[in-house]
mmCIF file of C-alpha atoms in Angstrom:
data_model
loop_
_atom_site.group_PDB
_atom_site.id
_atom_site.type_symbol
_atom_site.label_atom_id
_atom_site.label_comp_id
_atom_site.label_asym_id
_atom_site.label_seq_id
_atom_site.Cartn_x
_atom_site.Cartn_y
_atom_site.Cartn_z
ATOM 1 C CA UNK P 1494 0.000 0.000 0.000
ATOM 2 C CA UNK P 1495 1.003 3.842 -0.777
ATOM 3 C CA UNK P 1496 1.801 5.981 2.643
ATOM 4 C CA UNK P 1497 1.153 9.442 1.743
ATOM 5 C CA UNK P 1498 4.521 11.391 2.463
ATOM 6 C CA UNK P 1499 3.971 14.220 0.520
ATOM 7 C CA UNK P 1500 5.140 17.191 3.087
ATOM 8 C CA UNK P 1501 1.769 19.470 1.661
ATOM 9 C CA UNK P 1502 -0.620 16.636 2.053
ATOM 10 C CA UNK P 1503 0.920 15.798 5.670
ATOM 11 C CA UNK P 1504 0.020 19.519 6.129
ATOM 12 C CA UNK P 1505 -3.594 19.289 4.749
ATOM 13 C CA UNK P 1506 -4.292 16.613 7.065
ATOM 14 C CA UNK P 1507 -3.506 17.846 10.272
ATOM 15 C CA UNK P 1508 -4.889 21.621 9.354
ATOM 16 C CA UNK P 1509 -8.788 19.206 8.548
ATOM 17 C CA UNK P 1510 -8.329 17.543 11.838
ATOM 18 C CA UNK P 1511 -6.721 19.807 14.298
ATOM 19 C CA UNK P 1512 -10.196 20.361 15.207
ATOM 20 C CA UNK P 1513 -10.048 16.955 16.748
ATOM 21 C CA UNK P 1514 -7.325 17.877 19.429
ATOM 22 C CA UNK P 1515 -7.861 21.565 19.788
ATOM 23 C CA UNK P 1516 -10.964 22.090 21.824
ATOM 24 C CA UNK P 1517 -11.065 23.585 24.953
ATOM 25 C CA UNK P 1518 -10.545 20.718 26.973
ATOM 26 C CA UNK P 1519 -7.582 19.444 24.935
ATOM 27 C CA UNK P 1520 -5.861 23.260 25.906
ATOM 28 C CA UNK P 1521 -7.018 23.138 29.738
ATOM 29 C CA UNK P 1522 -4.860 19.307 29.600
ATOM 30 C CA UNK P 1523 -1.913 21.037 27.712
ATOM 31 C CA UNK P 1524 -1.849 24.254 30.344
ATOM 32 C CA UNK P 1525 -2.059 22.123 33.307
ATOM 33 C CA UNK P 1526 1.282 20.244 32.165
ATOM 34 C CA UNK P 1527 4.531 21.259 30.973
ATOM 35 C CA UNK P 1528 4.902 18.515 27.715
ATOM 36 C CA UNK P 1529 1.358 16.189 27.424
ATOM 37 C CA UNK P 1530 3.188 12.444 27.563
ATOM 38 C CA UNK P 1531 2.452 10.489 24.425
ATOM 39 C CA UNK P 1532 -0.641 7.946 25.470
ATOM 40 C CA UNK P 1533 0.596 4.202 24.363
ATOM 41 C CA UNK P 1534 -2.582 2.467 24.133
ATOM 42 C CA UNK P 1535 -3.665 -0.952 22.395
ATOM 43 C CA UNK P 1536 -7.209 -0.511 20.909
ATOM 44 C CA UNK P 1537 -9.474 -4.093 20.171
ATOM 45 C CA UNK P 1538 -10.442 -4.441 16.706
ATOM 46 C CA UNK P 1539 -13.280 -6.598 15.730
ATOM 47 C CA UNK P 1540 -14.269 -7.351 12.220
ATOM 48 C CA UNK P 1541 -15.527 -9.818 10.018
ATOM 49 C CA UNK P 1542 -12.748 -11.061 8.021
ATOM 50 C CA UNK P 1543 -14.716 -14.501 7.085
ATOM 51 C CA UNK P 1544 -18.329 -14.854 6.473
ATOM 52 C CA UNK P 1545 -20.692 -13.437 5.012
ATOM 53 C CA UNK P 1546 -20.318 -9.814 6.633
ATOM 54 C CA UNK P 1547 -16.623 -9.867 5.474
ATOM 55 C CA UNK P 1548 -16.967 -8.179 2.057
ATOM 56 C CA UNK P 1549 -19.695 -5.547 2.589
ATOM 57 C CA UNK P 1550 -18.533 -4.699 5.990
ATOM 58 C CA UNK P 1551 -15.594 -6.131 7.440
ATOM 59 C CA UNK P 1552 -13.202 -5.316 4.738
ATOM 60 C CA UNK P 1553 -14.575 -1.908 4.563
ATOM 61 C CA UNK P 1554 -14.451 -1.223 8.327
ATOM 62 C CA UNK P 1555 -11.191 -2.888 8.716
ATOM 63 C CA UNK P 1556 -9.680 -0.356 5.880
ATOM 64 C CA UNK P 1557 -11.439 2.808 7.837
ATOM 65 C CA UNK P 1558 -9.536 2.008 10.792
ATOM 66 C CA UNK P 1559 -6.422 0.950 9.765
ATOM 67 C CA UNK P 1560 -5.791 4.375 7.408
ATOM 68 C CA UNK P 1561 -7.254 6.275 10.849
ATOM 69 C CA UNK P 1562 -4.605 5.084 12.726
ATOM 70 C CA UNK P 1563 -1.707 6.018 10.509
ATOM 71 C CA UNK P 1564 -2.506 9.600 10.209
ATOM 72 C CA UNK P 1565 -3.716 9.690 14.294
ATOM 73 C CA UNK P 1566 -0.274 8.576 14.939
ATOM 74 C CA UNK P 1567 1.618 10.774 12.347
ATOM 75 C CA UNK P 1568 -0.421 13.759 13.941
ATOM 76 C CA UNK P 1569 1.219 12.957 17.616
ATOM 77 C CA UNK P 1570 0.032 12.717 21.102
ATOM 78 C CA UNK P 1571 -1.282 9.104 20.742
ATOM 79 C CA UNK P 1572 0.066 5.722 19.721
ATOM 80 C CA UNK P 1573 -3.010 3.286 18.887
ATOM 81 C CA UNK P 1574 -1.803 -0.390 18.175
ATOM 82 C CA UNK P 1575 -4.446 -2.629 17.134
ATOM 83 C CA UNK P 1576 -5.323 -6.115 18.217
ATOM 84 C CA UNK P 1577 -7.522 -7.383 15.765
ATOM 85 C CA UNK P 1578 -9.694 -10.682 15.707
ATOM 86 C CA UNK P 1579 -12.255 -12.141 13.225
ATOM 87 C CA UNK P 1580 -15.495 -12.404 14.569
ATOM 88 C CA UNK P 1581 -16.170 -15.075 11.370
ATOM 89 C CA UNK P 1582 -19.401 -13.203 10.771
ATOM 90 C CA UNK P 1583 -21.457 -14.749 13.572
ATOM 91 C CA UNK P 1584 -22.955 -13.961 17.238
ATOM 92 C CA UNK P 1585 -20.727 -16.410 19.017
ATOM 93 C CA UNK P 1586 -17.658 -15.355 17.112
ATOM 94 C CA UNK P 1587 -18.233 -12.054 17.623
ATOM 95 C CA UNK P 1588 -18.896 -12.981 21.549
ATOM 96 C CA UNK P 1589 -15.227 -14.674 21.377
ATOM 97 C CA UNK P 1590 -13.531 -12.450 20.001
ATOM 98 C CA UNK P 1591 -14.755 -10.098 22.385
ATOM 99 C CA UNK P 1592 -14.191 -12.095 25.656
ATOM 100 C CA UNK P 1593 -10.588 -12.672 23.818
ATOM 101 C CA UNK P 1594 -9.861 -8.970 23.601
ATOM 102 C CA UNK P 1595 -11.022 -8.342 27.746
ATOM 103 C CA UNK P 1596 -8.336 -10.818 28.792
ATOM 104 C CA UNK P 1597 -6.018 -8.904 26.800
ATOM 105 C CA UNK P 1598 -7.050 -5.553 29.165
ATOM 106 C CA UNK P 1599 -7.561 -3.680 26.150
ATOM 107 C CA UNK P 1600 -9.716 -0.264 27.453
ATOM 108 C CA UNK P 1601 -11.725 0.105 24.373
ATOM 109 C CA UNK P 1602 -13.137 -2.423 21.620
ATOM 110 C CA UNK P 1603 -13.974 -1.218 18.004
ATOM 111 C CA UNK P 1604 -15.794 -2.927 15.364
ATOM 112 C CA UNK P 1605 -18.557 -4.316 15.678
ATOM 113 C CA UNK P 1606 -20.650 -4.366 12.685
ATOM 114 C CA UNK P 1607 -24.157 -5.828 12.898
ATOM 115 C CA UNK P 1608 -26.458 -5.099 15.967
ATOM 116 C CA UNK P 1609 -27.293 -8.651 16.942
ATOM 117 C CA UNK P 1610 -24.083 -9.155 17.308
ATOM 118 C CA UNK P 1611 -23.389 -5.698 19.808
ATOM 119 C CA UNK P 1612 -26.631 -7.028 21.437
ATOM 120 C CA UNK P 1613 -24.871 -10.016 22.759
ATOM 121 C CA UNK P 1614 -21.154 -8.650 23.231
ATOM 122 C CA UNK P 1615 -22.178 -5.297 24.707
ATOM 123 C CA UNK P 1616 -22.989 -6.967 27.905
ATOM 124 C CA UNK P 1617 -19.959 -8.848 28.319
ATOM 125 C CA UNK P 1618 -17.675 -5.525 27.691
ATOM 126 C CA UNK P 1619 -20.326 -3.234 30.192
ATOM 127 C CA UNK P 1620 -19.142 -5.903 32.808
ATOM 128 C CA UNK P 1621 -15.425 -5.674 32.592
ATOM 129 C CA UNK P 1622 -16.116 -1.722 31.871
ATOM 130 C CA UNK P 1623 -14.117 -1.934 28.672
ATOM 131 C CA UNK P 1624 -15.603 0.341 25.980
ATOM 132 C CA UNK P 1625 -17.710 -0.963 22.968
ATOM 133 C CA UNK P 1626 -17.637 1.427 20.536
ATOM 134 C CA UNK P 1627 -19.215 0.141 17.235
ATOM 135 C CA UNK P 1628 -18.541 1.954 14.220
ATOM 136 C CA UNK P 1629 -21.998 0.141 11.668
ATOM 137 C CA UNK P 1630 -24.816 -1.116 14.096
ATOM 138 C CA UNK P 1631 -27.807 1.263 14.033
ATOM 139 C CA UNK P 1632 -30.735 -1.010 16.077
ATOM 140 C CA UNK P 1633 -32.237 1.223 18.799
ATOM 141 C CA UNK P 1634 -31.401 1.347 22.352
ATOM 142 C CA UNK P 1635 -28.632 -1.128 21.850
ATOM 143 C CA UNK P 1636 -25.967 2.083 23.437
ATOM 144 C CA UNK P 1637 -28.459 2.073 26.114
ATOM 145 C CA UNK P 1638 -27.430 -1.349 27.281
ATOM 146 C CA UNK P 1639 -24.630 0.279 29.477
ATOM 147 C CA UNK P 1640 -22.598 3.506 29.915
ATOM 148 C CA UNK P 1641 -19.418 1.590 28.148
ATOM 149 C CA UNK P 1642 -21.505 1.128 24.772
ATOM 150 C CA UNK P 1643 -21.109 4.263 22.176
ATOM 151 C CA UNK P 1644 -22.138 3.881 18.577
ATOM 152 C CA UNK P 1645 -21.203 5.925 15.453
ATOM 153 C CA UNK P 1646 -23.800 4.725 12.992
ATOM 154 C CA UNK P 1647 -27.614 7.073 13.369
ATOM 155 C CA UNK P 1648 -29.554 4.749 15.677
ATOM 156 C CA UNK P 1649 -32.988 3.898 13.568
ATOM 157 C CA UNK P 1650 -35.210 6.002 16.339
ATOM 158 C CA UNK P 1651 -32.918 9.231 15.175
ATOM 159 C CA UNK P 1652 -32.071 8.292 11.459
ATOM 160 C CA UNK P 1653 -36.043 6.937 10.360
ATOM 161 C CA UNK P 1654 -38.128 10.104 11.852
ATOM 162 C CA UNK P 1655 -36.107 12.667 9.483
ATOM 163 C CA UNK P 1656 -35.504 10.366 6.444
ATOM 164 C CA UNK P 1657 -39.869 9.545 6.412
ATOM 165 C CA UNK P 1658 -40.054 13.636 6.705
ATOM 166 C CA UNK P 1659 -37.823 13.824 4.080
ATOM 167 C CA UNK P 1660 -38.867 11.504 1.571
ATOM 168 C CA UNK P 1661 -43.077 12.180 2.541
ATOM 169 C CA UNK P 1662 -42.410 15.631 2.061
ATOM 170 C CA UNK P 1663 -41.696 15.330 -1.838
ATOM 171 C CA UNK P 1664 -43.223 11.944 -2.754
ATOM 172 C CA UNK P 1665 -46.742 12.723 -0.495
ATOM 173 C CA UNK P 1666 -47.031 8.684 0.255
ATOM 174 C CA UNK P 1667 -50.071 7.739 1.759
ATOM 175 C CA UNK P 1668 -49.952 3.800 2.090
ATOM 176 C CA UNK P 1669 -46.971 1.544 1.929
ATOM 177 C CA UNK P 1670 -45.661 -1.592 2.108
ATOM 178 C CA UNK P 1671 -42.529 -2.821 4.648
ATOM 179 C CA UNK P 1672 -40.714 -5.531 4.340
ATOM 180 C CA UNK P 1673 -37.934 -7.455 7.041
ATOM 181 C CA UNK P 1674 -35.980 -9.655 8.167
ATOM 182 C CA UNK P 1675 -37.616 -11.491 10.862
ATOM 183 C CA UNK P 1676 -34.327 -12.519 12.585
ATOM 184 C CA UNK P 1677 -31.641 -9.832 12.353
ATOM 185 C CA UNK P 1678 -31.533 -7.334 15.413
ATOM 186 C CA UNK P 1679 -31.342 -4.134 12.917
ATOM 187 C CA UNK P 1680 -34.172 -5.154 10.846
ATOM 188 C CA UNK P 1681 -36.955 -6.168 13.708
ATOM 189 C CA UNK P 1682 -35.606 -2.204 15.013
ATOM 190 C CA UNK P 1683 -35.795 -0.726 11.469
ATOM 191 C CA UNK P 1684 -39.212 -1.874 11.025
ATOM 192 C CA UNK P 1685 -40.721 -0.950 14.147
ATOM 193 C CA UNK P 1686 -39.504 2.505 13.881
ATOM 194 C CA UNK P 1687 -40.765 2.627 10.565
ATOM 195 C CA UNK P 1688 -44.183 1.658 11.818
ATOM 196 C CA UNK P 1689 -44.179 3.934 14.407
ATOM 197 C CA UNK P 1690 -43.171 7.352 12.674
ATOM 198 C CA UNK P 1691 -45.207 6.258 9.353
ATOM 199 C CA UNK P 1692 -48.539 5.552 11.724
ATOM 200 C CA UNK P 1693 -47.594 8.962 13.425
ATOM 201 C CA UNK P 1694 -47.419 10.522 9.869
ATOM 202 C CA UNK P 1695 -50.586 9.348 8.889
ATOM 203 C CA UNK P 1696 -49.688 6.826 6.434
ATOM 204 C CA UNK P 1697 -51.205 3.096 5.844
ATOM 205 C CA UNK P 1698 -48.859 0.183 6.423
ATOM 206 C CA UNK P 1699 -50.804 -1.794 3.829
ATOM 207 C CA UNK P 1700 -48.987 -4.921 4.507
ATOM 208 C CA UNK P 1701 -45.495 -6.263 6.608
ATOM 209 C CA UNK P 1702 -43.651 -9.200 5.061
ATOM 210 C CA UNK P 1703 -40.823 -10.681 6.343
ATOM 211 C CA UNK P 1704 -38.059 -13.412 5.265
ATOM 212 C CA UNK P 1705 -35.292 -15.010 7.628
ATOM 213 C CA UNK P 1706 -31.266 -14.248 7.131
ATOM 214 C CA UNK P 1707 -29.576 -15.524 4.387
ATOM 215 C CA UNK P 1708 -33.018 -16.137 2.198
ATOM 216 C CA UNK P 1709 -32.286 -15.545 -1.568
ATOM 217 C CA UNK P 1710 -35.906 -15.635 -3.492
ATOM 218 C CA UNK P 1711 -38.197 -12.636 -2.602
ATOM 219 C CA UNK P 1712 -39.993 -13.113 -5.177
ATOM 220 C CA UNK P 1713 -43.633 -14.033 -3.244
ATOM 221 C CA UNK P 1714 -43.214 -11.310 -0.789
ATOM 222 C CA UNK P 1715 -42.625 -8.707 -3.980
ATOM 223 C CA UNK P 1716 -45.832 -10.228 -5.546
ATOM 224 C CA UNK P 1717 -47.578 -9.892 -2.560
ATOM 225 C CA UNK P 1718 -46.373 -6.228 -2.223
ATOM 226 C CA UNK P 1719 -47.607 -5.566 -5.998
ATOM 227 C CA UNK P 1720 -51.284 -6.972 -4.904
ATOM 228 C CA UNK P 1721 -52.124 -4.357 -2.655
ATOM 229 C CA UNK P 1722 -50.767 -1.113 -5.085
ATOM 230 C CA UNK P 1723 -48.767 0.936 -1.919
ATOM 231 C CA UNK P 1724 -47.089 4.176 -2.883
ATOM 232 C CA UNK P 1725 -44.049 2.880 -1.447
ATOM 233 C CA UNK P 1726 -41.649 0.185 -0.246
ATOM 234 C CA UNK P 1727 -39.396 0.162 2.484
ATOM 235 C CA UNK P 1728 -36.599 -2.694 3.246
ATOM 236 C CA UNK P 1729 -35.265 -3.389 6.339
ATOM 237 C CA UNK P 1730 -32.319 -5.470 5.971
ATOM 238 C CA UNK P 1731 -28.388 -6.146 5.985
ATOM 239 C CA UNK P 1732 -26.699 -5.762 2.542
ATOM 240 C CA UNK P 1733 -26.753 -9.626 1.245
ATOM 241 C CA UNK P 1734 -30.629 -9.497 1.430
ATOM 242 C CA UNK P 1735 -31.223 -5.424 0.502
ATOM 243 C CA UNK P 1736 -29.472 -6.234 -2.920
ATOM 244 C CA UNK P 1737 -31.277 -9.264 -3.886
ATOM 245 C CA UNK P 1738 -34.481 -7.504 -2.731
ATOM 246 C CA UNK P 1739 -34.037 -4.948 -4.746
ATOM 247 C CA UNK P 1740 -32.663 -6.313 -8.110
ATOM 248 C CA UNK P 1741 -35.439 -8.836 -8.008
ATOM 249 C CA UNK P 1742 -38.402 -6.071 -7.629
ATOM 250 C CA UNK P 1743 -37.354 -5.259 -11.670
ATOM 251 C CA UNK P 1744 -37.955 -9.306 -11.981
ATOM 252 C CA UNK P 1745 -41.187 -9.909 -10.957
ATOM 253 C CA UNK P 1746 -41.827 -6.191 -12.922
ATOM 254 C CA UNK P 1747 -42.368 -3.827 -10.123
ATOM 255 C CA UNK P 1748 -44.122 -0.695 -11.342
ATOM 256 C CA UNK P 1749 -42.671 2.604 -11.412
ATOM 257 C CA UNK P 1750 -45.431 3.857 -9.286
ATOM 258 C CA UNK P 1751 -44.184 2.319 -6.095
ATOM 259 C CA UNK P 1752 -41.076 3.953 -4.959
ATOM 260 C CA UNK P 1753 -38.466 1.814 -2.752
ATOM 261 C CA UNK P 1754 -36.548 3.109 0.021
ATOM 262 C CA UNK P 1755 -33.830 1.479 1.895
ATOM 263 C CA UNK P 1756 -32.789 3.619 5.029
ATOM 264 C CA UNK P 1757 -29.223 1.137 5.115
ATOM 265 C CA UNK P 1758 -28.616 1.836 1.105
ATOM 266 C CA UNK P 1759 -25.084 1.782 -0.281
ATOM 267 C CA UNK P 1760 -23.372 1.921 -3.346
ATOM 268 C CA UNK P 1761 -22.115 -1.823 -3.079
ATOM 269 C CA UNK P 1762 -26.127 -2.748 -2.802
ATOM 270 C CA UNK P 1763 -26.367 -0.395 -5.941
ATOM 271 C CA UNK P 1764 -24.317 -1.976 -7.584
ATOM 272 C CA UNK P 1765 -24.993 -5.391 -6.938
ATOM 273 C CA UNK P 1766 -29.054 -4.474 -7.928
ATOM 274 C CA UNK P 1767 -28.168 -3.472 -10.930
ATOM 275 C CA UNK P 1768 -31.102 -2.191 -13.034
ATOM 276 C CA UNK P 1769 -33.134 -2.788 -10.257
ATOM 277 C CA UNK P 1770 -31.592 -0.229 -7.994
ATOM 278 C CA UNK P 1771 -33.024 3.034 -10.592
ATOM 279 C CA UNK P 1772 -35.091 5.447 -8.354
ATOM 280 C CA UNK P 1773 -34.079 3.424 -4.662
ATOM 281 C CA UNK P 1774 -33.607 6.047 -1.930
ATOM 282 C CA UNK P 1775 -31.186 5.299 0.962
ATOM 283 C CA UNK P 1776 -30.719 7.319 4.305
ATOM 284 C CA UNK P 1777 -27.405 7.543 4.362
ATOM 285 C CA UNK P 1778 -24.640 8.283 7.426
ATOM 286 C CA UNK P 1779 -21.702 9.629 4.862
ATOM 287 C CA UNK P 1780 -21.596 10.948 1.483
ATOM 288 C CA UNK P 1781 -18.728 11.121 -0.897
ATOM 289 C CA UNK P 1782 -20.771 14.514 -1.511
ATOM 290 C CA UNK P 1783 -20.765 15.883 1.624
ATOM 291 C CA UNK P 1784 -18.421 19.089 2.119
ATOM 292 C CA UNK P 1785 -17.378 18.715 6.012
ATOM 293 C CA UNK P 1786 -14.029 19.103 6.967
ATOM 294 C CA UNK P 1787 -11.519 16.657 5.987
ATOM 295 C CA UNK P 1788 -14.032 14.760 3.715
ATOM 296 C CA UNK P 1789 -12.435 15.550 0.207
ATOM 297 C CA UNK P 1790 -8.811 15.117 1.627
ATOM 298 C CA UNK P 1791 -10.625 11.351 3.465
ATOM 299 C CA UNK P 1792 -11.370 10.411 0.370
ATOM 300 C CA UNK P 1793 -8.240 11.573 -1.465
ATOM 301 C CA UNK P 1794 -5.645 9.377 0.732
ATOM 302 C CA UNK P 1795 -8.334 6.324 1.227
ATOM 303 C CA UNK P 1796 -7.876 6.438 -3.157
ATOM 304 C CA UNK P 1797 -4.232 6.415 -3.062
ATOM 305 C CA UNK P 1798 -3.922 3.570 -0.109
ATOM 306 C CA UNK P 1799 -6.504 0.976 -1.296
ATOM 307 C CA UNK P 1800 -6.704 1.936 -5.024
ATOM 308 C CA UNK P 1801 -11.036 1.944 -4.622
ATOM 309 C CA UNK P 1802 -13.663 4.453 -3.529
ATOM 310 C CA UNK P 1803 -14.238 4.448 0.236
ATOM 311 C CA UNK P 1804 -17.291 3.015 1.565
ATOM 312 C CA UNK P 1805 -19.679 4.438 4.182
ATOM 313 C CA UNK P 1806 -18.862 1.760 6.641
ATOM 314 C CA UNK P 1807 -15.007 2.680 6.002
ATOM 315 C CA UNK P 1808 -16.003 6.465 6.719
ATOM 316 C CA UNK P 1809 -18.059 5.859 9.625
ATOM 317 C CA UNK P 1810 -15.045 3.297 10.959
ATOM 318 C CA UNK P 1811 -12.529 6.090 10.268
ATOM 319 C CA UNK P 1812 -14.467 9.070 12.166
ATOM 320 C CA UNK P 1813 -15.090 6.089 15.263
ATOM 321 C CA UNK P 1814 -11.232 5.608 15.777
ATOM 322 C CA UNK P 1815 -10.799 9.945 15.494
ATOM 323 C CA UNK P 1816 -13.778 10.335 18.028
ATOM 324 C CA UNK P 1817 -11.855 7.838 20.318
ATOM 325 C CA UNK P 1818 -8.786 8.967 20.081
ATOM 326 C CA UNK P 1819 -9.688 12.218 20.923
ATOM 327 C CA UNK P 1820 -11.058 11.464 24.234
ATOM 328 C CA UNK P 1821 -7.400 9.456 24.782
ATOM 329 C CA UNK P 1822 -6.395 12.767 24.455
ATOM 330 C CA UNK P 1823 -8.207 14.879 26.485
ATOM 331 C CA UNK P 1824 -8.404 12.398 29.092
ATOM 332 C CA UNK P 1825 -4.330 12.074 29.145
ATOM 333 C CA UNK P 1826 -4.983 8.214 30.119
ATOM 334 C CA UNK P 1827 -4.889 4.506 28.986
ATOM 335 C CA UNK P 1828 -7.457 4.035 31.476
ATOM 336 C CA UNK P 1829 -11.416 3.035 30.427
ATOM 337 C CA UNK P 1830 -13.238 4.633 32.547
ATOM 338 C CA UNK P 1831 -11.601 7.793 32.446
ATOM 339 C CA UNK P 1832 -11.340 7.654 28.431
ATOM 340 C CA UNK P 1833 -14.987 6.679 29.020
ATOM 341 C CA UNK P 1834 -16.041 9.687 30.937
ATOM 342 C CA UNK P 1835 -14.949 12.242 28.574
ATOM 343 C CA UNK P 1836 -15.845 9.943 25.543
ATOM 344 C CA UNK P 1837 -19.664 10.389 27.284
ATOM 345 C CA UNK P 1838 -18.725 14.117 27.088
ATOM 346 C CA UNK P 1839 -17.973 14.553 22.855
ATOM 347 C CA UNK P 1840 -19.772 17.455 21.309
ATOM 348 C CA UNK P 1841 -20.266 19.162 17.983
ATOM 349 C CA UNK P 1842 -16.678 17.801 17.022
ATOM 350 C CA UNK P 1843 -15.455 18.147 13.022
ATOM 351 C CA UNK P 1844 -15.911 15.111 11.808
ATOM 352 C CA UNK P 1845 -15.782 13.886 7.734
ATOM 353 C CA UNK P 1846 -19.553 12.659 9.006
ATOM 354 C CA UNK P 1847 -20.368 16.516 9.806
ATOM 355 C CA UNK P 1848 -20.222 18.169 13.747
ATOM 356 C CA UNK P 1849 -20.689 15.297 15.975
ATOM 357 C CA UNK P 1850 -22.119 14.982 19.674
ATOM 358 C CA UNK P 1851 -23.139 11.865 21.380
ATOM 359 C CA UNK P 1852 -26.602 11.807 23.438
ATOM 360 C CA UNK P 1853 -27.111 10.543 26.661
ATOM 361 C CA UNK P 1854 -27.181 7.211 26.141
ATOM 362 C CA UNK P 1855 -24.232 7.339 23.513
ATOM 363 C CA UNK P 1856 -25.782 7.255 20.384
ATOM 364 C CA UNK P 1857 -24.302 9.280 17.611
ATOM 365 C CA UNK P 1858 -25.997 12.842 16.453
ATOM 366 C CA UNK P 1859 -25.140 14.392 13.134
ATOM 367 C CA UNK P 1860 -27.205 15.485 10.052
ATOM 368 C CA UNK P 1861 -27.764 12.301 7.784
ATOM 369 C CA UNK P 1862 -28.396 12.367 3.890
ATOM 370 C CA UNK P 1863 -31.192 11.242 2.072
ATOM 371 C CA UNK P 1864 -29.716 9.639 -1.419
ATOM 372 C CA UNK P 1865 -31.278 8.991 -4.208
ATOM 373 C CA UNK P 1866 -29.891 6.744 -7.481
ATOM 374 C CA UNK P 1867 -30.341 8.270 -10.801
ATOM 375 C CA UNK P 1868 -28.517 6.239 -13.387
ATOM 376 C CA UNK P 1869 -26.529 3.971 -11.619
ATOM 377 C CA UNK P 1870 -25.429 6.712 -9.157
ATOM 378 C CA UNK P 1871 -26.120 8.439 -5.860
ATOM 379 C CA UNK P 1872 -27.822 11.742 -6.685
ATOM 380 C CA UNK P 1873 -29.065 14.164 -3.094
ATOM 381 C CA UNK P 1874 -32.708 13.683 -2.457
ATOM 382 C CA UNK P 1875 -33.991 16.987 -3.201
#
């Protein structure tokens, strides 16, 4: 891989993220001592490298955190070494890995991709007070589990409410359809929220169907879906199933008249639908669009180290590691708890994902996107 050792770039970098180590806090540390000590601290990384999560989100994740790391370091003040193990794409692997990583004594665990996974580890970390700090799980109330659980990903009770203003607002649906995976943690959530604010906004859930993980013909529920005419569809799913979902509604010959929407959407789903994918609106964390600080030169140096486009879990895995690293900082300490405490504490910080703040229970807050794909492409939802 390319390091990026251009002296300009080097300078580009730390001038987009200074804003991560210059708050008021990070001063009131530096005043109270004569030089701050450089904090050596091993971070837990846990990722899918095997499985079925590996591709759309381990990979991803695992290249968010790993070019994170090399310009934290480069910019001083903290050393993060990673210990990183495979959570093979399951609950009890994840639960291992996990377990593996608190008899290390790490302070603070990573990763952590899909929420029924986080809703099984979460505990185990809360208990040993080691932070669990998931960069892609969105379920609600999973931070909520414990003080030691922070999340970077919109929580689907923040990110559903303004993407059904959003997309009612211009398309004026009145009854829809939903459609879920009955199993996965993240769907069950997505759906219920969905319910909720769509019921609250008036509009007719004319039917719910559902499928199990790892299901690859949707073709009934679609049918089904077509029967009853909604003005809209919206899939609750992880990325194996959204894809197939949606590059089979072209298929069975979905009409233009019912609009799909995706709140989890990517471009590797996108891509993946193919045709299929033309009009699908996604609510999305991070754009490639998106002017924040730092989010042009992001995407510069994650094209010159991996060669490829980054991906939103990659983004949202690069601004968890910055966020963390920041309250190693301020808090002048290996130690969890007090990393913890000011962690808790994070507020309108520059971020490539826009100012971000953390609420009560530790779920993220910034402004989300609503997407839209217009020939092959992410387009902003007017």
């Amino acid at each position: 891989m390319k390091r990026i050792t251009i002296f300009t770039s080097t300078l580009i970098i730390i001038a987009l993220t200074v804003g991560l180590f210059s708050c008021n806090r990070v001063a009131s540390v530096a005043s109270n001592s004569e030089t701050p000590q450089m904090i050596e601290i091993p971070i837990g990384v846990v990722v899918a490298l095997t499985g079925q999560h590996a591709e759309p989100y381990g990979f991803p994740m695992q290249r968010g955190f790993e070019l994170a790391r090399e310009e934290i370091n480069n910019l001083g003040g903290v050393n993060l070494t990673f210990m990183t193990v495979d959570d093979r794409s399951t609950p009890e692997g994840a639960k291992a890995a996990v377990q593996h990583l608190v008899d290390q004594g790490v302070p603070a665990i990573v990763g952590l991709a899909i929420s029924t996974h986080l809703k099984e580890v979460a505990p185990i970390a809360q208990a040993n007070r080691v932070i669990a700090f998931s960069s892609v799980s969105s379920a609600a109330g999973l931070s909520g589990i414990g003080n030691f659980i922070f999340r970077t990903s919109l929580a689907t009770n923040i990110s559903i409410p303004s993407g059904v203003m959003a997309t009612q607002q211009k398309i004026g649906y009145q009854k829809v359809a939903t459609i879920y995976d009955e199993i996965d943690v993240y769907a069950r959530s997505s759906n219920e929220v969905l319910k909720t604010v769509l019921e609250a906004n008036g509009v007719e859930i004319l039917t719910e169907e559902t499928f199990k993980t790892g299901d690859t013909d949707f073709s009934q529920q679609l049918t089904n879906i077509i029967a009853v005419a909604p003005d809209a569809l919206f899939i609750s799913a992880l990325s194996q199933e959204i894809a197939k979902i949606v590059a089979q509604t072209s298929e069975v010959g979905f009409p233009d008249t019912i609009r799909v929407i995706a709140p989890d959407l990517t471009m590797d789903e996108v891509q993946k639908a193919g045709d299929g994918a033309e009009g699908t609106i996604g609510f999305i964390g991070w754009s490639s669009m998106s002017d924040a600080p730092g989010n042009q030169t992001f995407i510069k140096n994650y094209r010159a180290k991996y060669g490829i486009e980054p991906e939103p879990w990659a983004a949202q895995s690069y601004v968890t590691l910055y966020v963390l690293a920041n309250a190693i900082k301020i808090a002048q300490s290996a130690d969890s708890t007090a990393i913890r405490d000011v962690l808790a504490q994070t507020k309108d910080l520059p971020t490539i994902l826009g100012n971000f703040s953390f609420n009560p229970d530790g779920d993220a807050l910034y402004d989300q996107t609503v997407l839209v794909v217009k020939d092959g492409e992410f387009q902003v939802f007017e």
